[in-house]
Amino acid sequence: MQRGRGWRASANAAILLAVAGCGGGRGQTAPPVTLRFWAFGREGEVVEALVPDFERAHPGINVRVEQIPFTAAHEKLLTSVVGRAAPDIAQLGNTWVPELVALRALVPLDSLLARSRAIARSDYFDGIWDTNIIDGATWGVPWYVDTRVIFYRSDILASAGFPAAPRTWREWREALTRVRARAGGHRYGILLPINEWAQPVILGLASGAPLLRDDDTYGDFSEPRFRAAFAFYTGLFRDSLAAPVSNVQIANLYQSFGNGEFAMFISGPWDVGECLRRLPPSLQGRWTTAPIPAPDPSDTTTPGTSLAGGSSLVVFKGSPHPDSAWAFIEYLSGPAQQSRFYALSGDLPPRQSAWEDSALRTNSYARAFRRQLQFVRATPKIPEWDEITTLLADQAEAAVRGGVPPDSALAVLDREVDRALEKRRWMRGRMHHDTAATS
Amino acid sequence: MSSATMVRGDAGARAARRAAVIFLAPGLVLITLTFLLPSIAALGLSLTDFDIYAVASPGNTRFIWLRNYAELARTPMFWISLRNTLYFVLAGGPISVLVSLAVAVMLDSELVRWRGFFRTVYFAPVVTTLVAVAVVWKYLYDPRYGLLNAGLHAIGLPPVDWLGSTAWAMPSIILMTVWKGFGYNMIIFMAGLQAVPGDLYDAARVDGAGAWQRFWHVTLPTLAPTFLFVSITTMIGFLQLFSEPYVMTQGGPLHATLSIGLYMFTEGFESWHVGMGAAIAFVLFGLTLIGALVQLRLRPKGTEGGA
Amino acid sequence: MTGAVIPSGVPAAVSAGLDERPARRPRWDTGVSWRTVLLHVLLAAIAGVAVAPLAWMVSASFMPAGSATTYPPPLLPHPATWANYRELFSHLDLSRELRNSAIVAGLITASSLLFNSMAGYAFAKFSFPARDRLFRLVLLGLFIPPQVAMLPLFILLRELHLVNSFAGVVLPSMATVFGMFLVRQYVLGIPDELLDAARVDGAGELRIYWSIVLPLCAPVLVTLAVFVFMSAWNDFMWPLVVLTDSAKYTLPVGLANLSREHVQDTELMMAASVVTLLPVLLLFISLQRYYIRGITMGGVKG
């Protein structure tokens, strides 16, 4: 009797809690289907404007956009997936797709895509689309794209004898050398923040380096193509062509760029808007963008390969309404919505037809991006890639600033990367073992 | 220690035991379920490579003995977080305790009027929500529009990039923590000061001791047990540094404010290297134990009598 | 999962009862008036430092958008406006977060009062084998940082499907070592004769607990309630981990989120901070006697 009462008290409390935990609905008149859509930062704010049209066209579906701060997005996403509390749809940085695939959190979209009339794969930039394909299945639809190109001061380059952007690495180095010779002191040719991984990786991608080998289970940074790219990279610092600073030492990128502290930097689409906004009017028209130069000195027509970045839209496996979720993704992927989204956010659309219809066609700064997007490649599509970029940045910094010979830095990097991929190798081994055992 | 003095037979003792179980069970079951067992499980987890692959399929877990700890020992980021945490504890802790003591001694003076008012005001920051005041201080620290730099400017000092420079970020966090927390230990010190017997002061006065000597030779020794308690609890709290850097700096700039607590959070809940995260949490536990033991060992003679 | 505010129960000879000051004790040399003045100037200066950030927060929360980030930084709003508060409650759903915080802190307070008082009473007044050893074992829990249990606890909640629910936030705080300790210390002071007399009269154990022990414990229960409510209201790390849906965020989690999204909106963020702080500050000011007693009791000889 007494015992029973104690238990009942806690049972009551538990029921109370469960009820409280489920609260938060908006009443009985809510439409039958509510989709939870997670979008990050600015995109989350902007996409709200696109929702009403969709809800009008689909009276049974209500979309609730949840805005997650970009810096907390990765943690929130993974926590919700591990905690079995994922939303229906989310925006996903396309380098995060592999992690969520490893967690078996996503719905494969191939059969839906095969039936879809709204989404035509051929209209998308190839390299971008490919970032969503893992183990032969498609897990996401590109929402917006980004890649890295060169931002440069056309006036400074012109006075150094380069009226157009350099097209090959040889020209690139020559241009930087001349800029440096004319400027001197604390003025450099290019800014490559020494603690960032993206710049050496872009050079590696441009030279066709595989980065990893044996089915992405070992590092392959000592391979000749990456070694050549890395030598080019470290050489820019050795010869004082690149500013020897990390990104926290740049108090104000735009001010330094405007002052001519460097004539060039590598960045993504967001910096077009920033440069237009933050550079003084006197400097407008004196800077522009260009694709990444190619390593092959004889090839002056194709740019060097760059990063395939951007965000994809994905459907979570736990979603009770995958069909409605897909309908929303199809809606957001329509060329009309993509143009609208570009107008609202400035994010570049992944569909080439959307580039034709929008203000992008006449935007001179976007031209380099459009060209570059034909030549982009995904970084290795494994969950460990993020960790590897940290290791890479460390070794790049050691080679540039720590006096470590480039080739030894790469040897260390390979060893570190091999360690980081140990689990992957073990799982591969086990899988082969299992398939061998069952067959 | 007063204990139950029920003079009853075997049946009575049995009834008492049964009642004890009923009363203890809900609380102890909850603590066991949400704290004790998870803590033990964490020890086990820290010996595995549990990660997102294991979340997807538990079979992808391996028992790897102490490899997580060995891996930590060769990870620069871990040493950075350890250094930062020790900086925060060893610099911030003593400053915080000394400020509390100084203010408590001042407030304890019989010259003070409106003691209750001052006590309430000093204590107010303690009860505030850490996240909210961290947000407030972030703006106070703003290099351009923050009040702190405006104050420095007013007295002719150059501006400081409080949270933006690697040298100042941790001192800035310490400053805010001391502001927020000093009232707490102040209360405990005030209680301790009341326990100092008045006749000791009389004796010291008769011996011709000045105010400072009386403080040094009478007040401080009597406060020793309080001091020990305060420094251990402060250390335990400071070791867990998390919310301040999470809200104000996200561990930056250049990891200058990455604490062990934040590192554990990023490894565990961001990268979902659960085994590694658990290992980091245990390092934190180990530091707590070592710190407490060292302080107990270092305590002045006679302290144990009070405890 | 509480913050650093909760004191550990490390025994130390600190006596409680701050409010009753003993009769005069000889202290610093008295009678020199410049000393008194200097002391009060110092105390007032410290009070200024303690209050300034909060005062500026309140002031900035009434400033029109953008005016806090002008140079030199203004101290007072000009003109004062409620616009930031209106924005918070109309667009940013702060009322929802306020409600969530109240629910979570309320549930934690209610349940921890019940479970901690039961256990604290048992530890103080029932004799059973190894009672004190068990209690000391429980006290050791105060040395384990809450972070240690977090990852396994999260995985447990995942299995129970309690991630992203209030239940998941509340569960680990329903019973706490500190709470049991606090109640036990107080109950030790209740004379055994009182309880034995009730037993002789035939009262059951639950009845004794409910109608004798609890009423006698009222002061310490208020202390515990204030303590628990405040740390639940202020708690950050655990709700941050468990609550993934913004509709369920508590104020601190929502505020941390907002502060990353609205970095440049100083005035708005200050208004949100005011809303977050106001309930605990008011609670403290009205019940500070109990709160402060809790702190000193944490250090009482065990």
CSV table of N, CA and C in Angstrom, one decimal, chain A residues 241-364:
chain,number,residue,atom,x,y,z
A,241,LEU,N,55.1,36.1,-52.0
A,241,LEU,CA,54.1,36.5,-52.9
A,241,LEU,C,52.7,36.5,-52.2
A,242,ALA,N,52.6,35.6,-51.2
A,242,ALA,CA,51.4,35.5,-50.4
A,242,ALA,C,51.7,36.1,-49.0
A,243,ALA,N,50.6,36.8,-48.5
A,243,ALA,CA,50.8,37.4,-47.2
A,243,ALA,C,50.9,36.3,-46.1
A,244,PRO,N,51.9,36.4,-45.2
A,244,PRO,CA,52.1,35.3,-44.2
A,244,PRO,C,51.2,35.5,-43.0
A,245,VAL,N,49.9,35.5,-43.2
A,245,VAL,CA,49.0,35.8,-42.1
A,245,VAL,C,47.9,34.7,-42.1
A,246,SER,N,47.3,34.5,-40.9
A,246,SER,CA,46.2,33.6,-40.8
A,246,SER,C,44.9,34.5,-40.8
A,247,ASN,N,43.8,33.8,-40.9
A,247,ASN,CA,42.5,34.6,-41.1
A,247,ASN,C,42.1,35.4,-39.9
A,248,VAL,N,42.6,35.1,-38.7
A,248,VAL,CA,42.3,36.0,-37.5
A,248,VAL,C,43.2,37.2,-37.5
A,249,GLN,N,44.3,37.2,-38.3
A,249,GLN,CA,45.1,38.4,-38.3
A,249,GLN,C,44.6,39.4,-39.3
A,250,ILE,N,43.6,39.1,-40.1
A,250,ILE,CA,43.1,40.0,-41.0
A,250,ILE,C,41.9,40.7,-40.3
A,251,ALA,N,42.1,41.9,-39.8
A,251,ALA,CA,41.0,42.5,-39.0
A,251,ALA,C,39.8,42.8,-40.0
A,252,ASN,N,40.1,43.4,-41.1
A,252,ASN,CA,39.0,43.7,-42.0
A,252,ASN,C,39.5,43.4,-43.5
A,253,LEU,N,39.0,42.3,-44.0
A,253,LEU,CA,39.4,41.8,-45.3
A,253,LEU,C,39.2,42.8,-46.3
A,254,TYR,N,38.1,43.5,-46.3
A,254,TYR,CA,37.7,44.4,-47.4
A,254,TYR,C,38.5,45.7,-47.4
A,255,GLN,N,38.8,46.1,-46.1
A,255,GLN,CA,39.7,47.3,-46.0
A,255,GLN,C,41.1,47.0,-46.5
A,256,SER,N,41.6,45.8,-46.1
A,256,SER,CA,43.0,45.4,-46.6
A,256,SER,C,43.0,45.3,-48.1
A,257,PHE,N,42.0,44.7,-48.6
A,257,PHE,CA,41.9,44.5,-50.1
A,257,PHE,C,41.8,45.9,-50.8
A,258,GLY,N,41.0,46.7,-50.2
A,258,GLY,CA,40.9,48.1,-50.7
A,258,GLY,C,42.2,48.9,-50.7
A,259,ASN,N,42.9,48.7,-49.6
A,259,ASN,CA,44.2,49.4,-49.4
A,259,ASN,C,45.3,48.8,-50.3
A,260,GLY,N,45.0,47.7,-51.0
A,260,GLY,CA,46.1,47.1,-51.8
A,260,GLY,C,47.1,46.3,-51.0
A,261,GLU,N,46.7,45.9,-49.7
A,261,GLU,CA,47.6,45.0,-49.0
A,261,GLU,C,47.8,43.7,-49.6
A,262,PHE,N,46.9,43.3,-50.4
A,262,PHE,CA,47.0,42.2,-51.3
A,262,PHE,C,46.1,42.4,-52.5
A,263,ALA,N,46.5,41.9,-53.7
A,263,ALA,CA,45.7,42.2,-54.9
A,263,ALA,C,44.7,41.1,-55.2
A,264,MET,N,44.7,40.1,-54.4
A,264,MET,CA,43.9,38.9,-54.8
A,264,MET,C,43.6,38.1,-53.6
A,265,PHE,N,42.4,37.4,-53.6
A,265,PHE,CA,42.1,36.4,-52.6
A,265,PHE,C,41.2,35.4,-53.2
A,266,ILE,N,41.1,34.3,-52.6
A,266,ILE,CA,40.2,33.2,-53.1
A,266,ILE,C,39.0,33.1,-52.2
A,267,SER,N,37.8,33.3,-52.8
A,267,SER,CA,36.6,33.2,-51.9
A,267,SER,C,35.4,32.8,-52.7
A,268,GLY,N,34.2,32.8,-52.0
A,268,GLY,CA,33.0,32.3,-52.6
A,268,GLY,C,32.0,33.4,-52.9
A,269,PRO,N,30.8,33.0,-53.4
A,269,PRO,CA,29.8,34.0,-53.9
A,269,PRO,C,29.5,35.1,-52.9
A,270,TRP,N,29.4,34.7,-51.6
A,270,TRP,CA,29.0,35.7,-50.6
A,270,TRP,C,29.9,37.0,-50.6
A,271,ASP,N,31.1,36.8,-51.0
A,271,ASP,CA,32.0,38.0,-51.0
A,271,ASP,C,31.7,39.0,-52.1
A,272,VAL,N,31.0,38.5,-53.1
A,272,VAL,CA,30.6,39.5,-54.2
A,272,VAL,C,29.8,40.6,-53.6
A,273,GLY,N,28.7,40.2,-52.8
A,273,GLY,CA,27.9,41.2,-52.2
A,273,GLY,C,28.6,42.0,-51.2
A,274,GLU,N,29.5,41.3,-50.4
A,274,GLU,CA,30.3,42.1,-49.4
A,274,GLU,C,31.2,43.1,-50.0
A,275,CYS,N,31.8,42.7,-51.1
A,275,CYS,CA,32.7,43.7,-51.8
A,275,CYS,C,32.0,44.9,-52.3
A,276,LEU,N,30.8,44.6,-52.9
A,276,LEU,CA,30.0,45.6,-53.5
A,276,LEU,C,29.5,46.6,-52.4
A,277,ARG,N,29.3,46.0,-51.2
A,277,ARG,CA,28.8,46.8,-50.1
A,277,ARG,C,29.9,47.6,-49.4
A,278,ARG,N,31.0,46.9,-49.2
A,278,ARG,CA,31.9,47.4,-48.2
A,278,ARG,C,33.1,48.2,-48.8
A,279,LEU,N,33.4,47.9,-50.1
A,279,LEU,CA,34.5,48.7,-50.7
A,279,LEU,C,34.0,50.0,-51.1
A,280,PRO,N,34.8,51.1,-50.9
A,280,PRO,CA,34.3,52.4,-51.2
A,280,PRO,C,34.0,52.6,-52.7
A,281,PRO,N,33.1,53.5,-53.0
A,281,PRO,CA,32.7,53.7,-54.4
A,281,PRO,C,33.9,53.9,-55.4
A,282,SER,N,34.9,54.5,-54.9
A,282,SER,CA,36.1,54.8,-55.7
A,282,SER,C,36.7,53.5,-56.2
A,283,LEU,N,36.5,52.4,-55.5
A,283,LEU,CA,37.1,51.2,-55.9
A,283,LEU,C,36.2,50.3,-56.7
A,284,GLN,N,34.9,50.6,-56.8
A,284,GLN,CA,34.0,49.8,-57.6
A,284,GLN,C,34.4,49.9,-59.0
A,285,GLY,N,34.3,48.8,-59.7
A,285,GLY,CA,34.8,48.8,-61.1
A,285,GLY,C,36.3,48.5,-61.2
A,286,ARG,N,37.0,48.5,-60.0
A,286,ARG,CA,38.4,48.2,-60.1
A,286,ARG,C,38.8,46.9,-59.4
A,287,TRP,N,37.7,46.1,-59.2
A,287,TRP,CA,38.0,44.7,-58.8
A,287,TRP,C,37.0,43.8,-59.6
A,288,THR,N,37.4,42.5,-59.7
A,288,THR,CA,36.4,41.6,-60.3
A,288,THR,C,36.8,40.2,-60.0
A,289,THR,N,36.1,39.2,-60.6
A,289,THR,CA,36.3,37.8,-60.2
A,289,THR,C,36.8,37.1,-61.5
A,290,ALA,N,37.5,36.0,-61.2
A,290,ALA,CA,37.9,35.1,-62.3
A,290,ALA,C,38.0,33.7,-61.9
A,291,PRO,N,37.8,32.7,-62.8
A,291,PRO,CA,38.0,31.3,-62.4
A,291,PRO,C,39.4,31.0,-61.9
A,292,ILE,N,39.5,29.9,-61.2
A,292,ILE,CA,40.8,29.4,-60.7
A,292,ILE,C,41.7,29.1,-61.9
A,293,PRO,N,43.0,29.5,-62.0
A,293,PRO,CA,43.8,29.2,-63.1
A,293,PRO,C,44.1,27.7,-63.2
A,294,ALA,N,44.5,27.2,-64.4
A,294,ALA,CA,44.8,25.8,-64.5
A,294,ALA,C,46.2,25.5,-64.4
A,295,PRO,N,46.6,24.3,-63.9
A,295,PRO,CA,48.0,24.0,-63.7
A,295,PRO,C,48.8,23.8,-65.0
A,296,ASP,N,48.0,23.3,-66.0
A,296,ASP,CA,48.7,23.0,-67.2
A,296,ASP,C,49.0,24.2,-68.0
A,297,PRO,N,50.3,24.5,-68.2
A,297,PRO,CA,50.7,25.8,-68.8
A,297,PRO,C,50.2,25.9,-70.3
A,298,SER,N,49.8,24.8,-70.9
A,298,SER,CA,49.4,24.9,-72.3
A,298,SER,C,47.9,25.1,-72.4
A,299,ASP,N,47.2,24.9,-71.4
A,299,ASP,CA,45.8,25.0,-71.4
A,299,ASP,C,45.3,26.4,-70.9
A,300,THR,N,45.0,27.2,-71.8
A,300,THR,CA,44.5,28.6,-71.4
A,300,THR,C,43.0,28.7,-71.6
A,301,THR,N,42.3,27.6,-71.9
A,301,THR,CA,40.9,27.8,-72.1
A,301,THR,C,40.0,27.2,-70.9
A,302,THR,N,40.5,26.1,-70.3
A,302,THR,CA,39.7,25.5,-69.2
A,302,THR,C,40.2,26.0,-67.9
A,303,PRO,N,39.4,26.4,-67.0
A,303,PRO,CA,39.9,26.8,-65.7
A,303,PRO,C,40.3,25.6,-64.8
A,304,GLY,N,41.0,25.8,-63.8
A,304,GLY,CA,41.4,24.7,-62.8
A,304,GLY,C,40.1,24.4,-62.0
A,305,THR,N,40.1,23.1,-61.6
A,305,THR,CA,38.9,22.6,-60.9
A,305,THR,C,38.9,23.3,-59.5
A,306,SER,N,37.7,23.6,-59.0
A,306,SER,CA,37.5,24.2,-57.7
A,306,SER,C,36.6,23.3,-56.8
A,307,LEU,N,36.3,23.8,-55.7
A,307,LEU,CA,35.4,23.1,-54.7
A,307,LEU,C,33.9,23.1,-55.2
A,308,ALA,N,33.3,21.9,-55.0
A,308,ALA,CA,31.8,21.9,-55.3
A,308,ALA,C,31.1,22.1,-53.9
A,309,GLY,N,30.8,23.3,-53.7
A,309,GLY,CA,30.1,23.6,-52.4
A,309,GLY,C,28.7,23.9,-52.6
A,310,GLY,N,28.0,24.2,-51.4
A,310,GLY,CA,26.6,24.6,-51.5
A,310,GLY,C,25.8,23.8,-50.5
A,311,SER,N,24.5,24.0,-50.6
A,311,SER,CA,23.6,23.3,-49.7
A,311,SER,C,22.6,22.4,-50.5
A,312,SER,N,22.2,21.3,-49.9
A,312,SER,CA,21.3,20.4,-50.5
A,312,SER,C,20.0,20.3,-49.7
A,313,LEU,N,18.9,19.9,-50.3
A,313,LEU,CA,17.7,19.6,-49.5
A,313,LEU,C,17.6,18.1,-49.4
A,314,VAL,N,17.3,17.7,-48.1
A,314,VAL,CA,17.2,16.2,-47.9
A,314,VAL,C,15.9,15.9,-47.1
A,315,VAL,N,15.5,14.7,-47.3
A,315,VAL,CA,14.3,14.2,-46.5
A,315,VAL,C,14.8,13.2,-45.5
A,316,PHE,N,14.3,13.3,-44.3
A,316,PHE,CA,14.8,12.4,-43.2
A,316,PHE,C,13.9,11.1,-43.2
A,317,LYS,N,14.6,10.1,-42.9
A,317,LYS,CA,14.0,8.7,-42.9
A,317,LYS,C,12.8,8.7,-41.9
A,318,GLY,N,13.0,9.4,-40.8
A,318,GLY,CA,11.9,9.3,-39.7
A,318,GLY,C,10.7,10.1,-40.1
A,319,SER,N,10.7,10.9,-41.2
A,319,SER,CA,9.6,11.7,-41.5
A,319,SER,C,8.3,10.9,-41.8
A,320,PRO,N,7.2,11.3,-41.1
A,320,PRO,CA,6.0,10.6,-41.4
A,320,PRO,C,5.3,11.0,-42.7
A,321,HIS,N,5.9,12.1,-43.3
A,321,HIS,CA,5.2,12.5,-44.5
A,321,HIS,C,6.3,12.7,-45.7
A,322,PRO,N,6.9,11.6,-46.1
A,322,PRO,CA,8.0,11.8,-47.1
A,322,PRO,C,7.4,12.4,-48.4
A,323,ASP,N,6.2,12.0,-48.7
A,323,ASP,CA,5.7,12.5,-50.0
A,323,ASP,C,5.4,14.0,-50.0
A,324,SER,N,4.9,14.5,-48.9
A,324,SER,CA,4.7,15.9,-48.8
A,324,SER,C,6.0,16.6,-48.8
A,325,ALA,N,7.0,16.0,-48.1
A,325,ALA,CA,8.3,16.6,-48.0
A,325,ALA,C,8.9,16.7,-49.4
A,326,TRP,N,8.8,15.7,-50.2
A,326,TRP,CA,9.3,15.7,-51.5
A,326,TRP,C,8.6,16.7,-52.4
A,327,ALA,N,7.3,16.9,-52.2
A,327,ALA,CA,6.5,17.9,-52.9
A,327,ALA,C,7.1,19.3,-52.7
A,328,PHE,N,7.5,19.5,-51.4
A,328,PHE,CA,8.1,20.8,-51.1
A,328,PHE,C,9.4,21.0,-51.7
A,329,ILE,N,10.2,19.9,-51.7
A,329,ILE,CA,11.5,20.0,-52.4
A,329,ILE,C,11.4,20.3,-53.8
A,330,GLU,N,10.4,19.6,-54.5
A,330,GLU,CA,10.2,19.9,-55.9
A,330,GLU,C,9.8,21.3,-56.1
A,331,TYR,N,9.0,21.8,-55.2
A,331,TYR,CA,8.5,23.2,-55.3
A,331,TYR,C,9.7,24.2,-55.3
A,332,LEU,N,10.6,24.0,-54.2
A,332,LEU,CA,11.8,24.8,-54.1
A,332,LEU,C,12.7,24.7,-55.2
A,333,SER,N,12.7,23.6,-55.9
A,333,SER,CA,13.7,23.3,-57.0
A,333,SER,C,13.2,23.9,-58.3
A,334,GLY,N,12.0,24.3,-58.4
A,334,GLY,CA,11.5,24.9,-59.7
A,334,GLY,C,12.3,26.1,-60.0
A,335,PRO,N,12.5,26.3,-61.3
A,335,PRO,CA,13.3,27.4,-61.8
A,335,PRO,C,12.8,28.8,-61.3
A,336,ALA,N,11.5,28.9,-61.2
A,336,ALA,CA,10.9,30.2,-60.8
A,336,ALA,C,11.2,30.5,-59.4
A,337,GLN,N,11.1,29.4,-58.5
A,337,GLN,CA,11.4,29.6,-57.1
A,337,GLN,C,12.9,29.9,-56.9
A,338,GLN,N,13.7,29.2,-57.8
A,338,GLN,CA,15.1,29.4,-57.6
A,338,GLN,C,15.5,30.8,-58.0
A,339,SER,N,14.9,31.4,-59.0
A,339,SER,CA,15.2,32.8,-59.3
A,339,SER,C,14.8,33.7,-58.2
A,340,ARG,N,13.6,33.4,-57.6
A,340,ARG,CA,13.1,34.2,-56.5
A,340,ARG,C,14.1,34.1,-55.3
A,341,PHE,N,14.5,32.9,-55.1
A,341,PHE,CA,15.4,32.7,-54.0
A,341,PHE,C,16.7,33.4,-54.2
A,342,TYR,N,17.2,33.4,-55.4
A,342,TYR,CA,18.4,34.1,-55.7
A,342,TYR,C,18.2,35.6,-55.4
A,343,ALA,N,17.1,36.1,-55.9
A,343,ALA,CA,16.8,37.6,-55.7
A,343,ALA,C,16.8,37.9,-54.2
A,344,LEU,N,16.2,37.0,-53.4
A,344,LEU,CA,16.1,37.3,-52.0
A,344,LEU,C,17.4,37.1,-51.2
A,345,SER,N,18.1,36.1,-51.5
A,345,SER,CA,19.3,35.7,-50.7
A,345,SER,C,20.6,36.0,-51.3
A,346,GLY,N,20.7,36.1,-52.6
A,346,GLY,CA,22.0,36.2,-53.3
A,346,GLY,C,22.7,34.9,-53.5
A,347,ASP,N,22.0,33.8,-53.0
A,347,ASP,CA,22.6,32.5,-53.2
A,347,ASP,C,22.5,32.0,-54.7
A,348,LEU,N,23.6,31.4,-55.2
A,348,LEU,CA,23.5,31.1,-56.6
A,348,LEU,C,22.7,29.8,-56.8
A,349,PRO,N,21.9,29.8,-57.8
A,349,PRO,CA,21.0,28.6,-58.1
A,349,PRO,C,21.8,27.5,-58.7
A,350,PRO,N,21.4,26.2,-58.4
A,350,PRO,CA,22.2,25.1,-59.0
A,350,PRO,C,21.7,24.7,-60.4
A,351,ARG,N,20.6,25.3,-60.8
A,351,ARG,CA,20.0,24.9,-62.1
A,351,ARG,C,20.5,25.9,-63.2
A,352,GLN,N,21.0,25.4,-64.3
A,352,GLN,CA,21.5,26.3,-65.2
A,352,GLN,C,20.4,27.2,-65.9
A,353,SER,N,19.2,26.6,-66.0
A,353,SER,CA,18.1,27.4,-66.6
A,353,SER,C,17.8,28.6,-65.7
A,354,ALA,N,18.0,28.4,-64.4
A,354,ALA,CA,17.7,29.5,-63.5
A,354,ALA,C,18.6,30.7,-63.7
A,355,TRP,N,19.8,30.4,-64.1
A,355,TRP,CA,20.8,31.4,-64.4
A,355,TRP,C,20.4,32.2,-65.7
A,356,GLU,N,19.7,31.5,-66.6
A,356,GLU,CA,19.3,32.2,-67.8
A,356,GLU,C,18.2,33.2,-67.5
A,357,ASP,N,17.3,32.9,-66.6
A,357,ASP,CA,16.1,33.7,-66.4
A,357,ASP,C,16.3,34.8,-65.5
A,358,SER,N,17.3,34.8,-64.7
A,358,SER,CA,17.4,35.7,-63.6
A,358,SER,C,18.4,36.9,-63.9
A,359,ALA,N,18.5,37.7,-62.9
A,359,ALA,CA,19.4,38.9,-63.0
A,359,ALA,C,20.8,38.4,-63.2
A,360,LEU,N,21.0,37.1,-62.9
A,360,LEU,CA,22.4,36.6,-62.9
A,360,LEU,C,23.0,36.7,-64.3
A,361,ARG,N,22.2,36.6,-65.4
A,361,ARG,CA,22.7,36.6,-66.7
A,361,ARG,C,23.5,37.8,-67.0
A,362,THR,N,23.1,38.9,-66.4
A,362,THR,CA,23.9,40.1,-66.8
A,362,THR,C,24.8,40.5,-65.7
A,363,ASN,N,24.9,39.7,-64.6
A,363,ASN,CA,25.8,40.1,-63.5
A,363,ASN,C,27.3,39.7,-63.9
A,364,SER,N,28.1,40.7,-64.0
A,364,SER,CA,29.5,40.4,-64.5
A,364,SER,C,30.3,39.7,-63.4
